[in-house]
CSV table of C-alpha atoms and ligand atoms in Angstrom, one decimal:
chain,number,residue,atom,x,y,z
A,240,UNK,CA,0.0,0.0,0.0
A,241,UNK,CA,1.3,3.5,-0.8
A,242,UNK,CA,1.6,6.5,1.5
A,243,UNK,CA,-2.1,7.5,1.6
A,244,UNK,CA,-1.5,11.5,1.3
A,245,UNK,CA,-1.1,13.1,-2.0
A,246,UNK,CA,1.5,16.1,-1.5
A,247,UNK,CA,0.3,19.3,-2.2
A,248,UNK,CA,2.6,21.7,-3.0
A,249,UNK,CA,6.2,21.5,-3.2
A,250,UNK,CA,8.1,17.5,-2.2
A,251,UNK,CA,8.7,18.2,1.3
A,252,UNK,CA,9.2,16.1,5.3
A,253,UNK,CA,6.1,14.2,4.4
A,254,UNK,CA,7.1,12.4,1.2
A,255,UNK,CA,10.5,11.5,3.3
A,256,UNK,CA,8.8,10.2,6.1
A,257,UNK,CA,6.5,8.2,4.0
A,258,UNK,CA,9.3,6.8,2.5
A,259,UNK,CA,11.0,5.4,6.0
A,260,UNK,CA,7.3,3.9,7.0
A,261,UNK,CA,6.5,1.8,3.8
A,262,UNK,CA,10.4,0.4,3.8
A,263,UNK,CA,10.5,0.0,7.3
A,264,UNK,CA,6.9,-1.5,7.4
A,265,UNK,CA,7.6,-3.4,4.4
A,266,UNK,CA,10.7,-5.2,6.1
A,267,UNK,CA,8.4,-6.4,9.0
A,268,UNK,CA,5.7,-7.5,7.0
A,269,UNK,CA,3.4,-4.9,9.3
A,270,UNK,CA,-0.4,-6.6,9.1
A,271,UNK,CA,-2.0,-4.1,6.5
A,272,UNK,CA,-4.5,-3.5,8.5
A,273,UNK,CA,-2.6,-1.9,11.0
A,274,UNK,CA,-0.5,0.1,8.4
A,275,UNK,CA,-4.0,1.5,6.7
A,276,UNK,CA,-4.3,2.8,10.6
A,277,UNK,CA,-0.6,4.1,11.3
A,278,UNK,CA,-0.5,5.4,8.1
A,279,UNK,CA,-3.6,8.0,8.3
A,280,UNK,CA,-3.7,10.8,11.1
A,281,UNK,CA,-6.5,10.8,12.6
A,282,UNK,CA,-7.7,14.4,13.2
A,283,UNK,CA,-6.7,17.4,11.4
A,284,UNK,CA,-7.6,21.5,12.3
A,285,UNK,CA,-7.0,23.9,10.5
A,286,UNK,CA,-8.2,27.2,11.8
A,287,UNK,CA,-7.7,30.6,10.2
A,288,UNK,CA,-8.5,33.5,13.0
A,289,UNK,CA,-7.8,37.2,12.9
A,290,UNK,CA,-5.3,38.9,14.9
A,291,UNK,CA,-5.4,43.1,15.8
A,292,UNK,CA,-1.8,44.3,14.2
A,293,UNK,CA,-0.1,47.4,16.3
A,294,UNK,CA,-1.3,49.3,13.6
A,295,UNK,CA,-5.2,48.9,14.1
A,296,UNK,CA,-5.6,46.7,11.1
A,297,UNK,CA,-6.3,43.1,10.6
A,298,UNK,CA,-4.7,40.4,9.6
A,299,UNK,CA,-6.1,36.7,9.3
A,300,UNK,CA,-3.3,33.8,10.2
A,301,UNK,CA,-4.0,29.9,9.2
A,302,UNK,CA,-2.7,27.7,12.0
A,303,UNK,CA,-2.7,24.0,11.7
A,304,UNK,CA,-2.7,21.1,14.7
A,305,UNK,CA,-2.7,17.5,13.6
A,306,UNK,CA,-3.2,14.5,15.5
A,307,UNK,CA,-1.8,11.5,14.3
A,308,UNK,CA,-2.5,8.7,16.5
A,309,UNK,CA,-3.0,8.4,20.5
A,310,UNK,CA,-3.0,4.4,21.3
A,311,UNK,CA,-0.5,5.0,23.8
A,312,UNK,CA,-1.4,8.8,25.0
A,313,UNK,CA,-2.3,11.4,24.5
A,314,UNK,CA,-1.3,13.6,21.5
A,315,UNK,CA,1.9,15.3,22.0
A,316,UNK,CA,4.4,17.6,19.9
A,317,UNK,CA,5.3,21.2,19.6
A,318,UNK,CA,3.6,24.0,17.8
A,319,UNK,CA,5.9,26.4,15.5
A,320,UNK,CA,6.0,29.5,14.0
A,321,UNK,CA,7.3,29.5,10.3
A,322,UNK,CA,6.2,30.5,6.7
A,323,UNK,CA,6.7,26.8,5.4
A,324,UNK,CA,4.2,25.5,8.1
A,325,UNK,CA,1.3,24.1,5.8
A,326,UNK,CA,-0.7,21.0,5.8
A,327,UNK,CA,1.8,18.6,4.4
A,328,UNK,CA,4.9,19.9,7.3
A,329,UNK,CA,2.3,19.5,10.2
A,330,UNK,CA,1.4,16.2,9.3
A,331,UNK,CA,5.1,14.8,8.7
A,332,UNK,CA,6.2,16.3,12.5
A,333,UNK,CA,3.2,14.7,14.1
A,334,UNK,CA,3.7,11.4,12.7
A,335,UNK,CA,7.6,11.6,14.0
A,336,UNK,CA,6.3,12.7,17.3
A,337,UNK,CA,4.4,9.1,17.3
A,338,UNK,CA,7.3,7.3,16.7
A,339,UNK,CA,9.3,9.4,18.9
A,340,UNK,CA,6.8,8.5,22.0
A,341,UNK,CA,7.2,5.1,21.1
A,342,UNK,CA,11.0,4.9,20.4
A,343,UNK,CA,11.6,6.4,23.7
A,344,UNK,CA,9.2,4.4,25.8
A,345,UNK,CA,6.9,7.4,27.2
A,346,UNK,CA,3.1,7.6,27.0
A,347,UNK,CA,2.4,9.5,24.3
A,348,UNK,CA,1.3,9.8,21.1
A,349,UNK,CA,1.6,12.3,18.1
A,350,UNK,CA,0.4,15.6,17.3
A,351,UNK,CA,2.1,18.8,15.8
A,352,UNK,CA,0.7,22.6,15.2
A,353,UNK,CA,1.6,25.4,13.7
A,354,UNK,CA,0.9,29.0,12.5
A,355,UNK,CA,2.3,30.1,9.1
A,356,UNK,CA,3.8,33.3,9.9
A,357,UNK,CA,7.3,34.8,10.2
A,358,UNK,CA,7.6,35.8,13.9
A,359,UNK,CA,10.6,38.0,13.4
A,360,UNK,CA,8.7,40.6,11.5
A,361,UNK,CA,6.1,41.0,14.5
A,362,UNK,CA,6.2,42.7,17.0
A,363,UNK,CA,6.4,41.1,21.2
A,364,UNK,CA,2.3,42.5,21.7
A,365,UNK,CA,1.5,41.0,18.4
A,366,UNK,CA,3.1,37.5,18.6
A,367,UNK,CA,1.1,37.6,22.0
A,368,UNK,CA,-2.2,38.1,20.0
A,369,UNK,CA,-1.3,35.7,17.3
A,370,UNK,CA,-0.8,33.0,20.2
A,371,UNK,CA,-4.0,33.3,22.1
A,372,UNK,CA,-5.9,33.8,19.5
A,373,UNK,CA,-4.7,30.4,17.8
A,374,UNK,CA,-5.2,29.0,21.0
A,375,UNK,CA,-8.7,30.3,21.4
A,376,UNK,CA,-8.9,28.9,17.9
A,377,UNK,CA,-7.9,25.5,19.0
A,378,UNK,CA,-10.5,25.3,21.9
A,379,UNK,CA,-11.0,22.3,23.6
A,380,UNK,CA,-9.0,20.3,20.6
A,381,UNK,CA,-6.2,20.6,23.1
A,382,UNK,CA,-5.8,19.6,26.6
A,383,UNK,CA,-3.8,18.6,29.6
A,384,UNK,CA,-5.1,14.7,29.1
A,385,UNK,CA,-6.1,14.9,25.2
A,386,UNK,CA,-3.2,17.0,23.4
A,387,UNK,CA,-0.6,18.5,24.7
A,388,UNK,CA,1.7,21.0,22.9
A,389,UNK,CA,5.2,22.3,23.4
A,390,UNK,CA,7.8,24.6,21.6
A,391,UNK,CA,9.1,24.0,18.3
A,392,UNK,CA,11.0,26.0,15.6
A,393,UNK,CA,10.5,30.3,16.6
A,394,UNK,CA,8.2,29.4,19.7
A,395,UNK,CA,9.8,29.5,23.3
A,396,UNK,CA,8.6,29.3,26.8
A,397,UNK,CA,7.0,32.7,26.8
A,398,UNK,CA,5.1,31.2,24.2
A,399,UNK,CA,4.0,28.6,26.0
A,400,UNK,CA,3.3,30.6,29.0
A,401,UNK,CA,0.6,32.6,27.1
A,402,UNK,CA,-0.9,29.3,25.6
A,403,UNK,CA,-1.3,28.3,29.3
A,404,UNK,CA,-2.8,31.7,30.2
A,405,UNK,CA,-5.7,31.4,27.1
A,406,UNK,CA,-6.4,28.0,27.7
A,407,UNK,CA,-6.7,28.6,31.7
A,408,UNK,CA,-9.1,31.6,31.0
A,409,UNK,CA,-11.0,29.2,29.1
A,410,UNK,CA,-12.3,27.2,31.6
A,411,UNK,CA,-13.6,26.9,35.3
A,412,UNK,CA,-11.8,29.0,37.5
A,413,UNK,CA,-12.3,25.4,40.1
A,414,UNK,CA,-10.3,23.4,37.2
A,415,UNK,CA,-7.3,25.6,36.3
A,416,UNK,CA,-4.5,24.8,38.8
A,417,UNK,CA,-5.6,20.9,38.2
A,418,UNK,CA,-5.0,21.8,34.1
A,419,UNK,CA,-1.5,23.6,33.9
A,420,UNK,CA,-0.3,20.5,32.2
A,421,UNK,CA,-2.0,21.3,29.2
A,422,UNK,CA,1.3,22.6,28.1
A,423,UNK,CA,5.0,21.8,28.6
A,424,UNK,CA,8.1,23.8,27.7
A,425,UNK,CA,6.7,26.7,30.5
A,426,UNK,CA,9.0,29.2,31.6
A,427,UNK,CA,10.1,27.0,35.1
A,428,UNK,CA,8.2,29.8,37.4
A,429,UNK,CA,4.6,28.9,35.6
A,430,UNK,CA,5.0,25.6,36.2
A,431,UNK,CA,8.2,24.2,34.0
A,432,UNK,CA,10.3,22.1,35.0
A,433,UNK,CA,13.8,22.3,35.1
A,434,UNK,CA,16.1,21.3,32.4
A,435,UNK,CA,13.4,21.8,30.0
A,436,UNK,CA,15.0,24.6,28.0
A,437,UNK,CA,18.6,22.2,27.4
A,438,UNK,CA,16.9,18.8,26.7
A,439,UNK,CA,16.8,18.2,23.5
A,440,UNK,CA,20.2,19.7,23.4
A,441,UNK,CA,21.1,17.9,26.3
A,442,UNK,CA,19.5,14.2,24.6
A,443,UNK,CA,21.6,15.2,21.5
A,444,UNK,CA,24.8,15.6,23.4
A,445,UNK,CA,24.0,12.4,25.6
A,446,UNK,CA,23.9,10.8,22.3
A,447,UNK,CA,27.0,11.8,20.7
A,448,UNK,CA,28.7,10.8,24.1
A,449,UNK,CA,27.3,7.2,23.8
A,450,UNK,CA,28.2,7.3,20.0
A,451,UNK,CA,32.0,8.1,20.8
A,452,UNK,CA,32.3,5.6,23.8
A,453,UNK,CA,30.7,2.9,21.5
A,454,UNK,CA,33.5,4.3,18.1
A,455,UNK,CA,36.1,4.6,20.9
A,456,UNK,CA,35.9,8.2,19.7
A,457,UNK,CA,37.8,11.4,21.6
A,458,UNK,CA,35.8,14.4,22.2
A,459,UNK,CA,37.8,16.4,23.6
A,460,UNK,CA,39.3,18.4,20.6
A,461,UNK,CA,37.0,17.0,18.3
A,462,UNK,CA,35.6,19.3,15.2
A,463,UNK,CA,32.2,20.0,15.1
A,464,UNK,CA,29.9,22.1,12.4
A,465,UNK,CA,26.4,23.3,13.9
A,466,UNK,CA,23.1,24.1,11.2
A,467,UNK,CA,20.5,26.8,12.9
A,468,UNK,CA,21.6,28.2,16.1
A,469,UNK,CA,18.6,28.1,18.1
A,470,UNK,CA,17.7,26.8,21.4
A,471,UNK,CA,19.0,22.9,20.2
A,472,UNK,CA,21.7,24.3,18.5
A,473,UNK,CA,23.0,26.5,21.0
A,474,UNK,CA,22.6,24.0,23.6
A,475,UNK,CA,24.6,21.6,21.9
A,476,UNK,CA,27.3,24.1,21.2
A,477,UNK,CA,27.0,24.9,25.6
A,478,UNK,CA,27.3,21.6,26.7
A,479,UNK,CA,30.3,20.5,23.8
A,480,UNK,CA,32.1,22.9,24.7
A,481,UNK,CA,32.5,20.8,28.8
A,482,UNK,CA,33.8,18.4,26.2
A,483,UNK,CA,36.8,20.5,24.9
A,484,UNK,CA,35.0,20.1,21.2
A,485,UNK,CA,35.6,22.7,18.8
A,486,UNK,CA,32.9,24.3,17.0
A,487,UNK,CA,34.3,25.4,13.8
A,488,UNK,CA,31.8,26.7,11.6
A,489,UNK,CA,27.7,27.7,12.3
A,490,UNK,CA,25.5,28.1,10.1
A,491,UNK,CA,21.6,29.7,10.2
A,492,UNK,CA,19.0,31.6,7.7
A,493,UNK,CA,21.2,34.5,7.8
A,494,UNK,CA,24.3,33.0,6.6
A,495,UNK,CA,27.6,30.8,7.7
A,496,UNK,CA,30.4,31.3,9.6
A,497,UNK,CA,33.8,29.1,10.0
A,498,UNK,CA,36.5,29.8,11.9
A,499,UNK,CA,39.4,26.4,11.7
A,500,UNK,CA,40.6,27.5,15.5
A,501,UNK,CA,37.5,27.3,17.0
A,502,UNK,CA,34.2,29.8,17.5
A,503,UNK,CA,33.3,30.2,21.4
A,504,UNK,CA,29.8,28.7,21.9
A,505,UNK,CA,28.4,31.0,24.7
A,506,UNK,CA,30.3,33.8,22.6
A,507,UNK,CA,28.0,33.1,19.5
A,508,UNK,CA,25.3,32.1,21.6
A,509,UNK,CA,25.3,36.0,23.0
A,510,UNK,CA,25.9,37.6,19.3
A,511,UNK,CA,22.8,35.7,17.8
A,512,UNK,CA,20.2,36.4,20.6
A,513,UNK,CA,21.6,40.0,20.0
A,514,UNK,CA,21.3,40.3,16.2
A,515,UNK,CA,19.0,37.5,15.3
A,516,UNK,CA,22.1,35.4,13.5
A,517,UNK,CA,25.2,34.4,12.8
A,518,UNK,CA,25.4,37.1,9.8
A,519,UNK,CA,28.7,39.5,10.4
A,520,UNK,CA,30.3,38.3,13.8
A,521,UNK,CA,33.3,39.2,13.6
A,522,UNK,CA,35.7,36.3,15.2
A,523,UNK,CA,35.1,34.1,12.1
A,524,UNK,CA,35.0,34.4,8.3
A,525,UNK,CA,31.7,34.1,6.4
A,526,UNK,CA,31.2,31.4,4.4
A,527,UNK,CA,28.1,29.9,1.9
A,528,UNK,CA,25.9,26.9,1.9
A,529,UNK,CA,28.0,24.7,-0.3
A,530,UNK,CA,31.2,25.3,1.5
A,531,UNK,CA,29.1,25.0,5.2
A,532,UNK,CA,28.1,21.6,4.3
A,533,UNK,CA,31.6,19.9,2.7
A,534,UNK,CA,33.9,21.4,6.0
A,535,UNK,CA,36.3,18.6,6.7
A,536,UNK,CA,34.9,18.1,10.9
A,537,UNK,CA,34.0,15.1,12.9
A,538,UNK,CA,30.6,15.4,14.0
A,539,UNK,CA,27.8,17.8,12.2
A,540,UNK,CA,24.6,18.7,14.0
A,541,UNK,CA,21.4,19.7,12.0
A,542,UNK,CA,19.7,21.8,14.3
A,543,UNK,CA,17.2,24.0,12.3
A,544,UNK,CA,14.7,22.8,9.6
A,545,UNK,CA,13.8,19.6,7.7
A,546,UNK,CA,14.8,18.7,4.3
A,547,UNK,CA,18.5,20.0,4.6
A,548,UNK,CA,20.9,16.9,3.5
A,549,UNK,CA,19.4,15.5,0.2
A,550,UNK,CA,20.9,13.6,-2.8
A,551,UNK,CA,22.2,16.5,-4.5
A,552,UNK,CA,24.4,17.5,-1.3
A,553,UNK,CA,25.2,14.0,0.6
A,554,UNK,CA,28.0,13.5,-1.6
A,555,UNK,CA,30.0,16.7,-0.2
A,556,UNK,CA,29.8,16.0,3.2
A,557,UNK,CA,32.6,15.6,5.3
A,558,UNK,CA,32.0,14.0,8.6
A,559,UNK,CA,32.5,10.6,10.7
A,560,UNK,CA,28.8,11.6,12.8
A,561,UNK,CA,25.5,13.6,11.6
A,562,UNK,CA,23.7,13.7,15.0
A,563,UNK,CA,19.9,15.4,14.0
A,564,UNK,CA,18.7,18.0,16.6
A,565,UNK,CA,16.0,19.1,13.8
A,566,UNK,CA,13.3,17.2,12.8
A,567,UNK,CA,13.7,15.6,9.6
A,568,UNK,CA,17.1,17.1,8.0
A,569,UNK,CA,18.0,14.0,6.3
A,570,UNK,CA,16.0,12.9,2.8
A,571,UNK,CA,16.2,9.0,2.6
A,572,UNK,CA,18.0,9.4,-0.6
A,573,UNK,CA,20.9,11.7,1.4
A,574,UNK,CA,20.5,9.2,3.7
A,575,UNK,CA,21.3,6.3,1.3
A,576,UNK,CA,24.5,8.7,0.3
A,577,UNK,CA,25.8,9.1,3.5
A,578,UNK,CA,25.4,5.1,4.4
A,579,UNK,CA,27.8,4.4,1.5
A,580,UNK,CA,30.0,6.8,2.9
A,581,UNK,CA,30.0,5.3,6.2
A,582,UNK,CA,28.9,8.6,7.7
A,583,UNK,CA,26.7,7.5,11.0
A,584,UNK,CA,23.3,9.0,11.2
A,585,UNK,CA,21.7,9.3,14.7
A,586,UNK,CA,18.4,9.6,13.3
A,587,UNK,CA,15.7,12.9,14.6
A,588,UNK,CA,13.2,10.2,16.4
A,589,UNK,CA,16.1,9.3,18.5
A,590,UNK,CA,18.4,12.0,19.1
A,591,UNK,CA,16.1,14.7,19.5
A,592,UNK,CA,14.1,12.8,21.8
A,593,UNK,CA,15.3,14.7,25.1
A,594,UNK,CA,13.1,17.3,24.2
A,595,UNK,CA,9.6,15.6,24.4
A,596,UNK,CA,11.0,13.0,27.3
A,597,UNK,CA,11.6,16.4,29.7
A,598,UNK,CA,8.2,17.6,28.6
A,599,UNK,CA,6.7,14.1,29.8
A,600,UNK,CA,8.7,14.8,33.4
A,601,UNK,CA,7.2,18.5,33.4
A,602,UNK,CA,3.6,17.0,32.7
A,603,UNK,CA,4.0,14.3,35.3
A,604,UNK,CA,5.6,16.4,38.1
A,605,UNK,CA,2.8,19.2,36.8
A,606,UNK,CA,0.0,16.2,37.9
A,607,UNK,CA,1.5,15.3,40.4
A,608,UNK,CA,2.1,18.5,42.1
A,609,UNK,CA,5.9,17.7,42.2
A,610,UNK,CA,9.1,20.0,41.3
A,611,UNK,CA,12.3,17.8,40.7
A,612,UNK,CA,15.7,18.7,41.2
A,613,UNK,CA,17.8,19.1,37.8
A,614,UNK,CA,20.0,16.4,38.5
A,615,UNK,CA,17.3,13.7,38.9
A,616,UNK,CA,15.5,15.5,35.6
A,617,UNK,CA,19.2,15.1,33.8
A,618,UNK,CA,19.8,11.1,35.0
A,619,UNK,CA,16.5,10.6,34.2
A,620,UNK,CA,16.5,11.4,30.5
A,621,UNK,CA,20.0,10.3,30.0
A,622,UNK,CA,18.1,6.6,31.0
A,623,UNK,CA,15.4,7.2,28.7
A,624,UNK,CA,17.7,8.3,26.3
A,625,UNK,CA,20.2,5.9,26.3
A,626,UNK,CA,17.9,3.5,26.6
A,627,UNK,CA,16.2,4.2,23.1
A,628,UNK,CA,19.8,4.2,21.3
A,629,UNK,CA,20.6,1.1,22.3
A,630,UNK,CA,17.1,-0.5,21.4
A,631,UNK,CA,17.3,1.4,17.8
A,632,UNK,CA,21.0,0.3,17.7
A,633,UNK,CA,20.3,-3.2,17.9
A,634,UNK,CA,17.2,-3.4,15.9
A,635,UNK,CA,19.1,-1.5,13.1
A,636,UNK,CA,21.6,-4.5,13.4
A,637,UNK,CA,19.4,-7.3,13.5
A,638,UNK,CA,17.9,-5.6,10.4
A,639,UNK,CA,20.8,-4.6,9.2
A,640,UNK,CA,18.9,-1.2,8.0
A,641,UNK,CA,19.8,2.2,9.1
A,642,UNK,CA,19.3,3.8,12.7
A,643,UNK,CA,16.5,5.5,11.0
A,644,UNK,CA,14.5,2.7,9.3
A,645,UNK,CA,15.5,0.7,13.0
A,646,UNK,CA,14.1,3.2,14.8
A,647,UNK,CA,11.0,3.0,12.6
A,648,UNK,CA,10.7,-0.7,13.1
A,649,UNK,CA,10.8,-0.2,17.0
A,650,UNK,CA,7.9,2.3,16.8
A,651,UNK,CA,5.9,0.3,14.4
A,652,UNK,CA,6.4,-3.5,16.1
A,653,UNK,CA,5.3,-2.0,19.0
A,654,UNK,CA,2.4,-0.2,18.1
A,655,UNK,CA,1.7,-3.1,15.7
A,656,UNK,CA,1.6,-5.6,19.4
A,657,UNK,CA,-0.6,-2.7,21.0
A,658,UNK,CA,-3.5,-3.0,17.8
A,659,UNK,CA,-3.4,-6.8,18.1
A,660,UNK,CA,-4.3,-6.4,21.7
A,661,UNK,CA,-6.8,-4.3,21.6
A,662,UNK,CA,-8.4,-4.9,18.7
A,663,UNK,CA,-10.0,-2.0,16.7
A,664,UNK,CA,-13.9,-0.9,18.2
A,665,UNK,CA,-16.5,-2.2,17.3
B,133,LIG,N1,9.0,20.2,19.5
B,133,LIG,C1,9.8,19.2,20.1
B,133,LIG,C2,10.0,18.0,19.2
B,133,LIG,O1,9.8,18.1,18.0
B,133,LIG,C3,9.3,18.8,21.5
B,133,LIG,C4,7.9,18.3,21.6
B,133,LIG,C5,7.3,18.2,23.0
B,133,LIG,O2,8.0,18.4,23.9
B,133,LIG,O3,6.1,17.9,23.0
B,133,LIG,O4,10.3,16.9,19.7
């Protein structure tokens, strides 16, 4: 059976994924019946609202959240802010967020939202009124037990905080402080937990560390390259540099940078929440695209947006490691390219798990009325984690597939085992 979504619009993240599910659910013969299931998502919004603009006018936005399947949980993914968000992109990151839950043993399923828009031309009081008023939008299709969102690409715990606020006002003042969960990736004072902001940062790094103790591979001095210097990215570039790694080259929607001695993580870190990018710092030369993605280094992170290592590019990469903070950065062709090569791929499911596993610890301390300690939120995911890598590790090996199309056979067996068991109603 093919892929049941045609593509509208340009190939994009959903084509890919579809891809990885009928080889991976080809491989394990998944009952057909089950794949017509997994395959569909099972509710889609879309919801166009208007929005007051500093100016006095109007202007109407179109947000999207899609829920792809909930057998083990509820619905559970981020909601971001971008011009490319559209139909086909919120489906594609709501079916990884299944598999994610899955891979990673947490009960949860899939969902993803969006608003197309560009948040860097709006102003602070306007992206406030774009959020509530999506969230108002959304109504009661979200919900601390039902669906669940979180930050994703442009969207931060402020964010998050004002998702909260709508959604609180929305209900019975007697209900609120039992519903703050309807949202993780809060700023830590409304109800976040801590750790939050690092972890998928942190789950990427925990990944690389098992990757090098598992390649006998040194760290410290290690060469590093860095695409999209956002919250994963700069995280990643934090906690490397405890490592003695050198980041030698960034790159983000305003350019690439590359300095062969080493760029200071924190230092960059500073520069791009001050200008918005990497574009002109001074401490390294600029660089373009094609040259970014050939630099000779040992590990490259893809930490901004999906589609970024295809067929036409695989060949000029450079590296022993591509560890994927983003969500789908790697096309299966790319990744076909890079297997000859004998570049390892820590596949998006996996290593950018830490993200969605902290927001599972905010949501149950949040129920629970708890508030951990970082260190038992940081030995905690590196379990989960670590945990996941070695179950897609060895599935990929018994397979002998890629981590990707492993990881994909973990999610589907066991989602496969939990239709069996239930049975589909009536
Ligand atoms: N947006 C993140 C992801 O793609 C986190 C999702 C979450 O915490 O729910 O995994």
């Amino acid at each position: 059976m093919k892929y049941p979504y045609e593509v509208i619009g340009k190939p994009n993240l959903y084509e890919n994924i579809a891809k990885c599910f009928n080889k991976a659910a080809d491989i394990i013969k998944l009952d057909p019946n089950i794949r017509k299931i997994l395959a569909k998502t099972t509710n889609e919004i879309i919801v166009n609202f208007p929005v007051k603009m500093d100016s006095g006018s109007i202007e109407v936005f179109t947000g999207y959240r899609v829920q792809h399947n909930n057998a083990l949980g509820p619905y559970k993914g981020g909601i971001r802010y971008h011009p490319d968000v559209d139909i086909n992109a919120v489906r594609a990151l709501a079916i990884l967020m299944t598999w994610k839950s899955v891979i990673t043993g947490i009960p949860f399923g899939g969902g993803k939202g969006g608003v197309q828009v560009d948040p860097s031309k709006y102003s602070m009081g306007e992206l406030e009124r774009i959020t509530r008023r999506f969230t108002y939008a959304l109504g009661q299709n979200i919900g601390p037990e039902y669906d669940i969102p979180a930050p994703d690409v442009n969207t931060n715990s402020q964010i998050m905080a004002w998702i909260l606020d709508t959604y609180l006002s929305g209900i019975q003042p007697q209900e609120r402080n039992r519903n703050v969960h309807v949202v993780t990736g809060k700023p830590v004072e409304s109800g976040g937990s801590l750790g939050r902001d690092k972890a998928t940062g942190q789950g990427v790094v925990y990944c690389i560390e098992q990757w090098a103790k598992d390649n006998k591979f040194n760290l410290n001095g290690a060469a590093y390259i860095v695409q999209g210097y956002g919250n994963v990215g700069s995280w990643v570039g934090k906690l490397m540099k405890q490592h003695g790694s050198r980041l030698i080259a960034v790159e983000d929607v305003t350019g690439a940078i590359y300095s062969p001695k080493g760029i200071d993580a924190d230092d960059i870190a500073a520069y791009v929440s001050k200008t918005g990018g990497v574009r002109n710092y001074s401490k390294a030369d600029e660089i373009d695209h094609d040259k970014f993605l050939s630099i000779d280094a040992d590990i490259f992170v893809p930490a901004a947006l999906g589609n970024q290592i295809t067929k036409e590019n695989a060949p000029d990469i450079n590296v022993k490691l591509i560890a994927e903070g983003a969500n789908g950065p790697t096309a299966p062709e790319g990744d076909e390219i890079l297997r000859q090569k004998k570049i390892d791929v820590i596949p998006d499911i996996l290593c950018n798990s830490g993200g969605v596993i902290v927001s599972y610890f905010e949501w149950l301390q949040n129920k629970r009325s708890e508030f951990w300690e970082l260190e038992e939120v940081d030995t905690k995911l590196y379990k989960k984690i670590i945990d996941a890598y070695h179950k897609v590790k060895e599935t990929a090996e018994k397979y002998k597939v890629n981590w990707r199309i492993g990881a994909y056979i973990v999610a589907l067996s066991r989602l496969e085992v939990v239709y069996k068991e239930r049975g589909i109603f009536p």
